[in-house]
Coordinates of C-alpha atoms and ligand atoms in Angstrom, one line a residue:
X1 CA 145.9 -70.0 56.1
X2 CA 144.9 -66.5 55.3
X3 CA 142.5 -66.5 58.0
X4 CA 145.5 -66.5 60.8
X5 CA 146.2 -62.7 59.6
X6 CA 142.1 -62.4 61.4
X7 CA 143.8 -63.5 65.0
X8 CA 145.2 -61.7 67.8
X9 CA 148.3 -61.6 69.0
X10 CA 148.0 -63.7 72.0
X11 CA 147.3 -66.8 69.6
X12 CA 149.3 -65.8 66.3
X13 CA 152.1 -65.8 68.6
X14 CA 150.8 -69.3 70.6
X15 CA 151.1 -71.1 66.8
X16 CA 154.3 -69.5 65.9
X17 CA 155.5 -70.9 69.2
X18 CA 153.9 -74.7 68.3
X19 CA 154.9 -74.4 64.6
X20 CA 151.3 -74.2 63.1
X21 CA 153.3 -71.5 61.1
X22 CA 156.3 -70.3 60.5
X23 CA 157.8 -66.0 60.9
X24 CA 158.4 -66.6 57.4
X25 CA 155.7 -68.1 56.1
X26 CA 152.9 -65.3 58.1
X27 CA 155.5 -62.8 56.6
X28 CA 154.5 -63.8 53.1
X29 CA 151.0 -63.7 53.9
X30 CA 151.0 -60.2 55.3
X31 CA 152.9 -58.9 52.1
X32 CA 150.5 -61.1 49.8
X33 CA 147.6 -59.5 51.9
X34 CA 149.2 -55.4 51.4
X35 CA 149.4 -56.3 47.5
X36 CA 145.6 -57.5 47.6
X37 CA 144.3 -54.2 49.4
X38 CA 146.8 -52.1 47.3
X39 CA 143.7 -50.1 45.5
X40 CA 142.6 -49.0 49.4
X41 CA 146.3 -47.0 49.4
X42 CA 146.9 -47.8 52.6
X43 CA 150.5 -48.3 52.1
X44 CA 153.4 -45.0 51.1
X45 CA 155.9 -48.2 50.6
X46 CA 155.2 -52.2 51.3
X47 CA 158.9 -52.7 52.8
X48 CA 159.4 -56.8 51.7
X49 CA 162.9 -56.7 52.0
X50 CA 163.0 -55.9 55.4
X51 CA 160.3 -58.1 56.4
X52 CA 161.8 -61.1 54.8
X53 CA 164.5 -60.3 56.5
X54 CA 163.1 -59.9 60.2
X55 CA 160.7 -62.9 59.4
X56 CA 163.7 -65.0 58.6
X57 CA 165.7 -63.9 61.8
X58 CA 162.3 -64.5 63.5
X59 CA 162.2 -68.1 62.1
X60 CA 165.6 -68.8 63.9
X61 CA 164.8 -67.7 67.2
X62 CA 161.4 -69.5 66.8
X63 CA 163.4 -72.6 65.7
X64 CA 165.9 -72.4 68.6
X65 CA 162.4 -72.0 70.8
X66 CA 164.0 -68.7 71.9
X67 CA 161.3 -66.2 71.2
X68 CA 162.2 -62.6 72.5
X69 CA 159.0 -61.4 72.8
X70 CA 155.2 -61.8 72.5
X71 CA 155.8 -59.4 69.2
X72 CA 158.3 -61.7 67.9
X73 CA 157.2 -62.4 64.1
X74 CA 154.3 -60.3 64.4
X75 CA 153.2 -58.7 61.1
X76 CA 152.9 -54.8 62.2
X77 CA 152.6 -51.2 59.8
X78 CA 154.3 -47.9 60.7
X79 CA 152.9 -44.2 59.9
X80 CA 155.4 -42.6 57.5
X81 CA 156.4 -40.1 59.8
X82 CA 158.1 -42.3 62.2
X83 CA 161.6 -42.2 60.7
X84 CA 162.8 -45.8 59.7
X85 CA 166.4 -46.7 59.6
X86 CA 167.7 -46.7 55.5
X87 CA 163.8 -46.4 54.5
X88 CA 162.0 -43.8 53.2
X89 CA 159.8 -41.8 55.2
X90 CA 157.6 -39.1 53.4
X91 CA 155.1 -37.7 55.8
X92 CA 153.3 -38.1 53.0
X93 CA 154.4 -35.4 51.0
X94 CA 156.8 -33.6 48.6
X95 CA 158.8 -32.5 50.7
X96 CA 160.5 -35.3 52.0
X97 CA 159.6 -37.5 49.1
X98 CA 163.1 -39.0 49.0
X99 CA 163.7 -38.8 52.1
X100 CA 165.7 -41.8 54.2
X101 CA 166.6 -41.2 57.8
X102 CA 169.7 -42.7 59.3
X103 CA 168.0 -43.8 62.4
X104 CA 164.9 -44.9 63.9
X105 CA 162.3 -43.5 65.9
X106 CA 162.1 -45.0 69.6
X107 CA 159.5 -46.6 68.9
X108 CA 160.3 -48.6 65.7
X109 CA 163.5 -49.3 67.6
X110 CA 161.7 -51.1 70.4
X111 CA 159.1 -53.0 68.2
X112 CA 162.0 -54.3 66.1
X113 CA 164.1 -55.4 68.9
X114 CA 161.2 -56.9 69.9
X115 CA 161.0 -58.8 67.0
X116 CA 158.0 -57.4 65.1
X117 CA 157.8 -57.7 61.4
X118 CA 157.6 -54.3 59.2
X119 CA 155.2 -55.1 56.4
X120 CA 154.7 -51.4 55.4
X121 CA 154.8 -47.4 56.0
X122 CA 151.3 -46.6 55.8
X123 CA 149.5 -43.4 54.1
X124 CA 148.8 -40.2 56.0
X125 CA 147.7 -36.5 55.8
X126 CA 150.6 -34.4 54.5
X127 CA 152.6 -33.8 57.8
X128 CA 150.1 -35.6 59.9
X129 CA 147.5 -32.4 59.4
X130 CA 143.9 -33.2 58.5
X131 CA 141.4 -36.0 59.9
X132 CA 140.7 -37.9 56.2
X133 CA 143.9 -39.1 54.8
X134 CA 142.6 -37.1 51.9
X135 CA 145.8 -34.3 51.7
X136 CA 148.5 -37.2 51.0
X137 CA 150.7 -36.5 47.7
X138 CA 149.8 -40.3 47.2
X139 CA 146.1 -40.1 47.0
X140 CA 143.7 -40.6 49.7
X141 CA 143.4 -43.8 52.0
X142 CA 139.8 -45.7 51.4
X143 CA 137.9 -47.3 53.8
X144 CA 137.8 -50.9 53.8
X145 CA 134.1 -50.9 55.0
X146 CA 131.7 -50.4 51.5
X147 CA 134.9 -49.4 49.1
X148 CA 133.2 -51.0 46.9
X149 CA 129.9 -48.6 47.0
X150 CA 130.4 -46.2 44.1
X151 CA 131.9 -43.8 46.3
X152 CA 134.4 -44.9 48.8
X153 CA 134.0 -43.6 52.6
X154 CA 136.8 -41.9 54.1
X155 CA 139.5 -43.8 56.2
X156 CA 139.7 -40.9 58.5
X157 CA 142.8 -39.5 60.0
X158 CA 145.4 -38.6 59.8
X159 CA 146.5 -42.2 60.4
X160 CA 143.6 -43.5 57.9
X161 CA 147.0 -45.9 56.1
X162 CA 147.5 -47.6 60.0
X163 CA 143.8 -48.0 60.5
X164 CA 143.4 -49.5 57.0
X165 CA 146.4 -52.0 57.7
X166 CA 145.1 -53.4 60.7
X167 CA 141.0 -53.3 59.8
X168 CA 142.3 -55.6 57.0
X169 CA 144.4 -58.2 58.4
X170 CA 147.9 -57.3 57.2
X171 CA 149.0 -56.5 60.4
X172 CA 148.1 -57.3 64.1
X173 CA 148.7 -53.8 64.9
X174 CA 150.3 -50.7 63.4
X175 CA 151.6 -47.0 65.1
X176 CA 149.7 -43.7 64.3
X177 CA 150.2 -40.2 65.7
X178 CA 148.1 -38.4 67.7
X179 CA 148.0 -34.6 68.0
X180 CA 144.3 -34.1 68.2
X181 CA 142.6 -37.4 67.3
X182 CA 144.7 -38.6 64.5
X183 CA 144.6 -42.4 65.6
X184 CA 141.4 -42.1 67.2
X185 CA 139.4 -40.8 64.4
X186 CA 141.0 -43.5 61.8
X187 CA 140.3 -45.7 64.1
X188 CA 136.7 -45.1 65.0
X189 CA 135.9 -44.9 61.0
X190 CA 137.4 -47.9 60.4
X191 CA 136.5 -50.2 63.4
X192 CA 139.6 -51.2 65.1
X193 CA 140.7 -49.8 69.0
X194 CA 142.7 -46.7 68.7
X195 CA 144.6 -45.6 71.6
X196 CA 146.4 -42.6 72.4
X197 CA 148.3 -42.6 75.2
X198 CA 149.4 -39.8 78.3
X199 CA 151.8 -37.4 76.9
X200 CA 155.2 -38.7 77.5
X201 CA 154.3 -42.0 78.2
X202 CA 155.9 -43.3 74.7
X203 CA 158.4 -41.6 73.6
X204 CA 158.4 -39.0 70.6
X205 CA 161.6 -39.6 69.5
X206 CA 162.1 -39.6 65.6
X207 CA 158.3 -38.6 64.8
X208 CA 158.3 -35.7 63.1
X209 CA 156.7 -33.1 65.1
X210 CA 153.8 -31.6 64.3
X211 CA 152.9 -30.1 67.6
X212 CA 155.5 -31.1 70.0
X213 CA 153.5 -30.2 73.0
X214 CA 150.6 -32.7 71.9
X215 CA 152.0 -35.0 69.8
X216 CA 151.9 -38.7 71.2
X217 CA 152.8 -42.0 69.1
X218 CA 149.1 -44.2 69.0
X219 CA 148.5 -48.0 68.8
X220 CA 145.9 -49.0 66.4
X221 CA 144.7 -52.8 66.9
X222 CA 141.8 -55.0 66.1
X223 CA 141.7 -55.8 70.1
X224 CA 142.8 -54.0 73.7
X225 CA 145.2 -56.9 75.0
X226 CA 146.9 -56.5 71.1
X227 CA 146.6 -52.5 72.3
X228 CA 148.3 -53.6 75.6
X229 CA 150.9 -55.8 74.1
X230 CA 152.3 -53.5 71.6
X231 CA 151.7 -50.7 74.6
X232 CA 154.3 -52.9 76.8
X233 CA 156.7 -53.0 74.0
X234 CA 156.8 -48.9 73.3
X235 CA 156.3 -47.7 76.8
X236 CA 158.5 -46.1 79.1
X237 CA 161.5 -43.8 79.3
X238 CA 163.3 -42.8 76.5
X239 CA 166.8 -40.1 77.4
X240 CA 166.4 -39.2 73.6
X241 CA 163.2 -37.1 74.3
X242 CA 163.1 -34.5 77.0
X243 CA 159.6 -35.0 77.5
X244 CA 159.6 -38.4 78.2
X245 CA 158.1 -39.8 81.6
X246 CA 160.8 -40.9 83.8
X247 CA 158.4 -42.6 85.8
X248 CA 159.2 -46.7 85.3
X249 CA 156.8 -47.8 83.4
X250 CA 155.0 -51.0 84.6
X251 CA 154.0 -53.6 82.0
X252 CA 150.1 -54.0 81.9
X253 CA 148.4 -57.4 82.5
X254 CA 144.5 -57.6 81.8
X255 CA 142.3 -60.0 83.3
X256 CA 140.0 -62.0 80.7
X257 CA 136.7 -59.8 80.6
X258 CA 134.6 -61.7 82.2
X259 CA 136.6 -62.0 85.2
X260 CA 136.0 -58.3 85.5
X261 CA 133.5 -56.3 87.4
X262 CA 132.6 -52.8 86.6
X263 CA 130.2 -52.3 89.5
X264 CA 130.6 -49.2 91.4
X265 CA 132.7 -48.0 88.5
X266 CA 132.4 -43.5 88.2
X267 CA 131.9 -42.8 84.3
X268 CA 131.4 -39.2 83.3
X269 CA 129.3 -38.0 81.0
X270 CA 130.4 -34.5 79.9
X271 CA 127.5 -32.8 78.7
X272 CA 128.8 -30.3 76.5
X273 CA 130.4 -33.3 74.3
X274 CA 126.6 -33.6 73.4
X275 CA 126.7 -30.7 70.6
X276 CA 124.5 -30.1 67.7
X277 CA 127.1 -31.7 65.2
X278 CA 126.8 -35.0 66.8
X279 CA 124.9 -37.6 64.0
X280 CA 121.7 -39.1 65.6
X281 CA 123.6 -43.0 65.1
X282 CA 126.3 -41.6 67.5
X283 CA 124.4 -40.2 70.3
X284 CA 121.9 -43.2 70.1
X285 CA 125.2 -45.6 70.5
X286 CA 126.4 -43.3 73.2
X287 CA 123.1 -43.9 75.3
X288 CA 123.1 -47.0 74.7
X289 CA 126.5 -47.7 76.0
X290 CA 126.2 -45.5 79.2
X291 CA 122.8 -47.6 80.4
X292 CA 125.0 -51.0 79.1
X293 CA 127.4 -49.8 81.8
X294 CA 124.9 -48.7 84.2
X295 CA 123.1 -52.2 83.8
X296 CA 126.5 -54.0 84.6
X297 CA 127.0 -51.8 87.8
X298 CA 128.6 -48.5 86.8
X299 CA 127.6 -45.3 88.3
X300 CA 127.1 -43.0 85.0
X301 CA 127.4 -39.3 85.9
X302 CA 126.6 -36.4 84.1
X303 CA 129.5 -34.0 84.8
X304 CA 130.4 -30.8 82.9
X305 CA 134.0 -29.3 81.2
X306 CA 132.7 -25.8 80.8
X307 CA 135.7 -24.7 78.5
X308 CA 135.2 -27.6 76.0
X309 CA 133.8 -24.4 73.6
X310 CA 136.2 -22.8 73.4
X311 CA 138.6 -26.0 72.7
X312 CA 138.6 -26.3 68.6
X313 CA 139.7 -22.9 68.3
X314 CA 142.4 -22.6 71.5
X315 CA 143.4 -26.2 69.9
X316 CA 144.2 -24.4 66.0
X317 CA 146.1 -21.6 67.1
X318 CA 148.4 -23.8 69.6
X319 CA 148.4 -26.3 66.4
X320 CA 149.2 -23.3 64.1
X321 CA 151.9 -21.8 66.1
X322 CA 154.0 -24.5 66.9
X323 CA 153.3 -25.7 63.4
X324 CA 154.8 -22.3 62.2
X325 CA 158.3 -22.9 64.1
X326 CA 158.9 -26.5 63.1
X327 CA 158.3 -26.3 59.4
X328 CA 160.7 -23.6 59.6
X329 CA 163.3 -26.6 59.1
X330 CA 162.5 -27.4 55.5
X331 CA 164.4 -24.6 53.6
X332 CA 165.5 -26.8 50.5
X333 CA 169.1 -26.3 51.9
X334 CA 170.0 -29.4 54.5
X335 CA 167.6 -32.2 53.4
X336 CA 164.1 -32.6 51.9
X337 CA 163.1 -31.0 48.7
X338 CA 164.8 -28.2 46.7
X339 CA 163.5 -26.1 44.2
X340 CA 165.8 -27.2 41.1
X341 CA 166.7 -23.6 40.0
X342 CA 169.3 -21.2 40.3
X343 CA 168.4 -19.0 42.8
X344 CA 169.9 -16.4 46.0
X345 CA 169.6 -18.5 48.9
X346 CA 166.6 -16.3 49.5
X347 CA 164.8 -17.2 46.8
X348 CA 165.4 -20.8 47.1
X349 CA 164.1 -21.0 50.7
X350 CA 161.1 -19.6 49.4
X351 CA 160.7 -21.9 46.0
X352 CA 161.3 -24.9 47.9
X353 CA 158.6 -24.1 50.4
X354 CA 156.1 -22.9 47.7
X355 CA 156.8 -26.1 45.6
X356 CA 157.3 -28.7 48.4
X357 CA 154.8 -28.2 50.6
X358 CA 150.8 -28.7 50.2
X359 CA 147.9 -25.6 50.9
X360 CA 147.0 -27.0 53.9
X361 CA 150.5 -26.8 55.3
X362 CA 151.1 -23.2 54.2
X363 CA 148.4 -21.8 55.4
X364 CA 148.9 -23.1 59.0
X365 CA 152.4 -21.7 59.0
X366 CA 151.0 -18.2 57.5
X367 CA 148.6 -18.3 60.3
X368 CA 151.2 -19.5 62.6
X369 CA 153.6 -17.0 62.2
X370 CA 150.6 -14.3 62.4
X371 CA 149.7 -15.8 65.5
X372 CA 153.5 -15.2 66.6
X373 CA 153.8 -11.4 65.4
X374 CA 155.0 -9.5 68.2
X375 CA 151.7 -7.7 67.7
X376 CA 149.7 -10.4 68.0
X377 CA 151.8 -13.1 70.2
X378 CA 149.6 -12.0 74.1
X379 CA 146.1 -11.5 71.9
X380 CA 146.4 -15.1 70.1
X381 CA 149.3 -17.4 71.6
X382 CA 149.3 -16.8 75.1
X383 CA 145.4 -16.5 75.3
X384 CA 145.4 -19.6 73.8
X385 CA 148.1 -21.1 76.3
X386 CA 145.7 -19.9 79.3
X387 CA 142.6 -22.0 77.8
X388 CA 144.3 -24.1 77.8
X389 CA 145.0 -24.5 80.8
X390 CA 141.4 -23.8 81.5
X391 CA 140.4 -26.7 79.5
X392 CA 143.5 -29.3 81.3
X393 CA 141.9 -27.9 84.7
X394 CA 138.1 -28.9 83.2
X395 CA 140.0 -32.6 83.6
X396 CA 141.6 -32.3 86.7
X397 CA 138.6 -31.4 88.6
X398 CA 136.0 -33.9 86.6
X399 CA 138.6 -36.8 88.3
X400 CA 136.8 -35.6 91.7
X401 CA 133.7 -36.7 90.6
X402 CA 134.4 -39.2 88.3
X403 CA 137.5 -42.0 87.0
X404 CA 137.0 -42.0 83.6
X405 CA 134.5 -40.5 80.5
X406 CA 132.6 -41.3 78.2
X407 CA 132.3 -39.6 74.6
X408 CA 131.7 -40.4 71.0
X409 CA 135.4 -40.4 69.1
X410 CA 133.8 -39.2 65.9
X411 CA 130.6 -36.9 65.1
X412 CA 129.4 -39.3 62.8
X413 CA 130.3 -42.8 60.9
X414 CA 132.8 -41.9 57.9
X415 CA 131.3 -39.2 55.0
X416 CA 131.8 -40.6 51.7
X417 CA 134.8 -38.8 49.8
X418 CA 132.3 -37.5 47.3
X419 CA 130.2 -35.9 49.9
X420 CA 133.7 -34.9 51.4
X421 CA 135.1 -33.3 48.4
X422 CA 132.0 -31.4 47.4
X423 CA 131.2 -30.2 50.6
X424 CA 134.6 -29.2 51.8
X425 CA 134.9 -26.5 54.4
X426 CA 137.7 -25.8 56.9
X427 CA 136.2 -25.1 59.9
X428 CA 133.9 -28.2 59.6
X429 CA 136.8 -29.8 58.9
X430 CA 138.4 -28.5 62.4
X431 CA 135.6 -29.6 63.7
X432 CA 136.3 -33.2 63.1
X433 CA 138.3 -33.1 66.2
X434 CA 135.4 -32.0 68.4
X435 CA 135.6 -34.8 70.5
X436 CA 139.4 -35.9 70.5
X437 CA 141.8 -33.0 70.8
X438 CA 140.7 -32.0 74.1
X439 CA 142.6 -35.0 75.6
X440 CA 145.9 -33.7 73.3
X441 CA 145.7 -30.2 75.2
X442 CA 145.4 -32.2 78.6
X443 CA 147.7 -34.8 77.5
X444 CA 145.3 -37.5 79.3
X445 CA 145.3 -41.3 77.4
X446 CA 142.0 -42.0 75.8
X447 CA 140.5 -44.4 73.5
X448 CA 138.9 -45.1 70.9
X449 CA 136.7 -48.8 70.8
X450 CA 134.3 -50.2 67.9
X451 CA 131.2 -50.4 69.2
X452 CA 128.6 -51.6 66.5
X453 CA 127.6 -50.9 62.6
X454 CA 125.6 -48.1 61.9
X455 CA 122.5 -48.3 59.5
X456 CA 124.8 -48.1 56.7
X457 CA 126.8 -50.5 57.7
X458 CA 129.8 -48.5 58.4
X459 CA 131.7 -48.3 61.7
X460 CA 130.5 -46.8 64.7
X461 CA 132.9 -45.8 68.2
X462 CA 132.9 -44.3 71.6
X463 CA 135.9 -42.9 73.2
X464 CA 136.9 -43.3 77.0
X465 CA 139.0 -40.7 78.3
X466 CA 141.0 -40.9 81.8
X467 CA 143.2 -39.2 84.2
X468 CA 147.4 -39.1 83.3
X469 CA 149.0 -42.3 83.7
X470 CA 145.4 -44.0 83.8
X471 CA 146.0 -46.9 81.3
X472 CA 145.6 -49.6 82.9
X473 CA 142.2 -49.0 84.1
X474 CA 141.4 -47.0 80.9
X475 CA 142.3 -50.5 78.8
X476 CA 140.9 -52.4 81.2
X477 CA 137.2 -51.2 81.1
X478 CA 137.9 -50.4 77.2
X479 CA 138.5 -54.4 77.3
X480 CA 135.5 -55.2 79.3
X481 CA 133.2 -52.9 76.9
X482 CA 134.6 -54.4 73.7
X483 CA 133.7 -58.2 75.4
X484 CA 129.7 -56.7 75.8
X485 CA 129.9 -55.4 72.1
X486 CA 131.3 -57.9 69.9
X487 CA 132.5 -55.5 67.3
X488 CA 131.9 -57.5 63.9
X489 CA 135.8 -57.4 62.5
X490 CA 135.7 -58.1 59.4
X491 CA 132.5 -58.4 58.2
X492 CA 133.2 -56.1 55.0
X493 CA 132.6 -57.4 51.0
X494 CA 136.1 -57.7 49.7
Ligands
LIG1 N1 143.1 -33.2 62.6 C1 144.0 -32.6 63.5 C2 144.9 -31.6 62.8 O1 144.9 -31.6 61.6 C3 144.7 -33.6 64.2 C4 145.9 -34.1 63.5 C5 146.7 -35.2 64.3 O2 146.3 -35.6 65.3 N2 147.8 -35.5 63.8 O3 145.5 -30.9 63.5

């Protein structure tokens, strides 16, 4: 039985539909399966009440052969900073430890009113900031892939709790956040298809901003048409969030891969992508994949993005800024955590922040507000805001050349957390992102697909990368790639 949880969606739903199994009885699975894996930490909270709940409101529907939806009884995993309805959500940290919205986030809304089944809230960075899952007030995420090697390799992240989730088998997908590769970079650690949609596309609507101007909810699946089905579900316009597309949004429909053709297809190769910092593994895979493509009929073009450069640091003073003005909301004095003392309401604003919040957060909303100084606003913000633009242009004229491009997601497979923690540094850390935030500061959909196993038998990925609103091509040609590769799913020791 346990090997139905290793489907897709396509056919999980096809057997709920004949009665192989029942909502219920792949709900139970699912929670049996997030108790097994509970030493990897994917999960903040394993939410069985509600997933009885929806699996038995599933079962009816199923039994009055009234599905609602491809997602109906579909096992899935939400970041805990998508607020959910009456249960907690954290960001993983102190801060809102106890804290239970009243409502849920757009997208939660529309996967449940699909009828997908909430097995958990999974483990993140504190506040979505970092690429490890390592600065969580519940302990870092571990890979599944070698956790059993004396020293576990990192999930990635900030999502690394999602990507966990789904590279296991408790659920057939699970939402992440994006701001600079936070469901990409789980996702390429981890071997499952990460995907971050165009800005706006889906809406933002009860996640709790990081960077409003970059944030995006991402799918994380084992496949592209699970990608595409969940994609269909969470799509579209949403009047709760002013930056939503109001564009209709029309529902994707792959072909089967091998119905494709790729032949005369443009793929870009942005040169500087190839830095120093990328491992040997990756650029090998990289190759390898661009003459793959070029075998089946592609046209592989080297093009350049001359700004990508200057794009880690542009991307951490936009991040720091904007983080700077929306952690200003957590004062101890409407919700989240409050200092328990006495104090002038001075005093507690400022207890409450020491206390509830994590070094990583305070020092981007030191630097933030630096960055804001009246002093400093033209020489940092809005120098940043025009390299921005710089870099977003670097996009818009590669689309003359090319329609989509090719990069590795990560610089390398996933460090161990040993090597992690001993060699920890910032600005490598920053670094993480090479590859990925570029896309957030364009707001162009990219994503991220397993390609093969690297010598140490970890995960490795390439990201493709394509013009606003690209998707269905982007998926498309993700699809067709992933059909050549034949990521090994779970081949892991458990
Ligand atoms: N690692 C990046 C950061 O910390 C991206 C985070 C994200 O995408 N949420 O800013």
């Amino acid at each position: 039985m346990e090997k139905l949880l290793h489907t897709n969606i396509k056919t999980i739903s096809r057997l709920l539909f004949d009665g192989t199994i029942k909502p219920t009885e792949l709900t139970n699975l699912a929670l049996k399966k997030a108790e097994d894996i509970k030493h990897l930490n994917s999960f903040i909270s394993i939410t069985s009440n509600q997933a009885k709940t929806q699996g038995e409101k599933s079962e009816k529907r199923f039994t009055d052969r009234k599905p609602i939806s491809e997602l109906d009884g579909v096992t899935i995993a939400v970041k805990d900073n998508f607020c959910t309805q009456n249960i907690k959500t954290t960001c993983a940290s102190k801060m809102l430890e106890n804290f239970v919205p009243t409502y849920n986030a757009t997208v939660c809304q529309r996967l449940f009113d699909a009828g997908a089944v909430l097995i958990g809230k999974t483990n993140l960075d504190e506040f979505a900031m970092g690429s490890a899952t390592t600065d969580s007030i519940y302990g870092p995420t571990k890979n599944i892939w070698r956790y059993k090697s004396e020293n576990f390799f990192l999930s990635g992240g900030s999502s690394g709790g999602s990507a966990v989730a789904v590279a296991s088998g408790v659920c057939f997908a699970a939402i992440g956040s994006d701001t600079g590769g936070s469901t990409r970079n789980p996702a390429s650690y981890c071997g499952v298809v990460g995907l971050k949609p165009t800005y706006g596309l889906v809406s933002r609507w009860g996640l709790i901003p990081l960077v409003n101007s970059m944030d995006v909810p991402g799918i994380l699946a084992r496949t592209v048409d699970d990608v595409v089905s969940v994609l269909n579900v969470i799509a579209g316009f949403d009047n709760k969030d002013s930056t939503s597309l109001t564009k209709p949004y029309n529902k994707i429909r792959l072909p089967p891969a091998t119905k494709m053709s790729i032949k005369g297809l443009k793929i870009g190769i942005p040169i500087e992508y190839n830095s120093e910092h990328v491992s040997e593994e990756v650029l090998d895979t990289w190759n390898e994949i661009a003459a793959l493509l070029q075998s089946h009929g592609a046209v592989i073009k080297k093009v350049s993005m001359p700004h990508t450069e200057y794009s880690i640091v542009c991307y951490s003073i936009l991040n720091q800024c904007e983080v700077a003005s929306n952690m200003a909301r957590y004062d101890g004095i409407e919700y989240g955590f409050r200092a328990n003392e006495e104090l002038s309401t001075e005093k507690l604003y400022a207890a409450s922040r020491k206390l509830g919040f994590n070094d990583v957060v305070k020092n981007r909303i030191l630097c933030g507000n630096y960055f804001l100084l009246t002093r400093n606003y033209d020489k940092y913000f809005t120098q940043a805001l025009k390299i921005r633009r710089l870099i977003a242009n670097d996009f818009h004229n590669v689309w003359n050349d090319v329609s989509l491009l090719l990069t590795p997601t990560t610089l390398s497979e996933a460090p161990s957390y040993k090597s992690y923690i001993e060699n920890y540094d910032p600005y490598k850390n920053a670094f993480e992102d090479f590859c990925t935030q570029c896309a957030n500061m364009a707001g162009v959909p990219a994503v991220s697909i397993p390609i093969k196993l690297s010598k140490n038998v970890l995960p490795l990925s390439l990201q493709l990368m394509g013009r606003n609103l690209s998707e269905p091509m982007l998926l498309a040609v993700a699809k067709y790639i992933e059909n050549l590769v034949k990521f090994p799913h779970f081949q892991y020791e458990l």
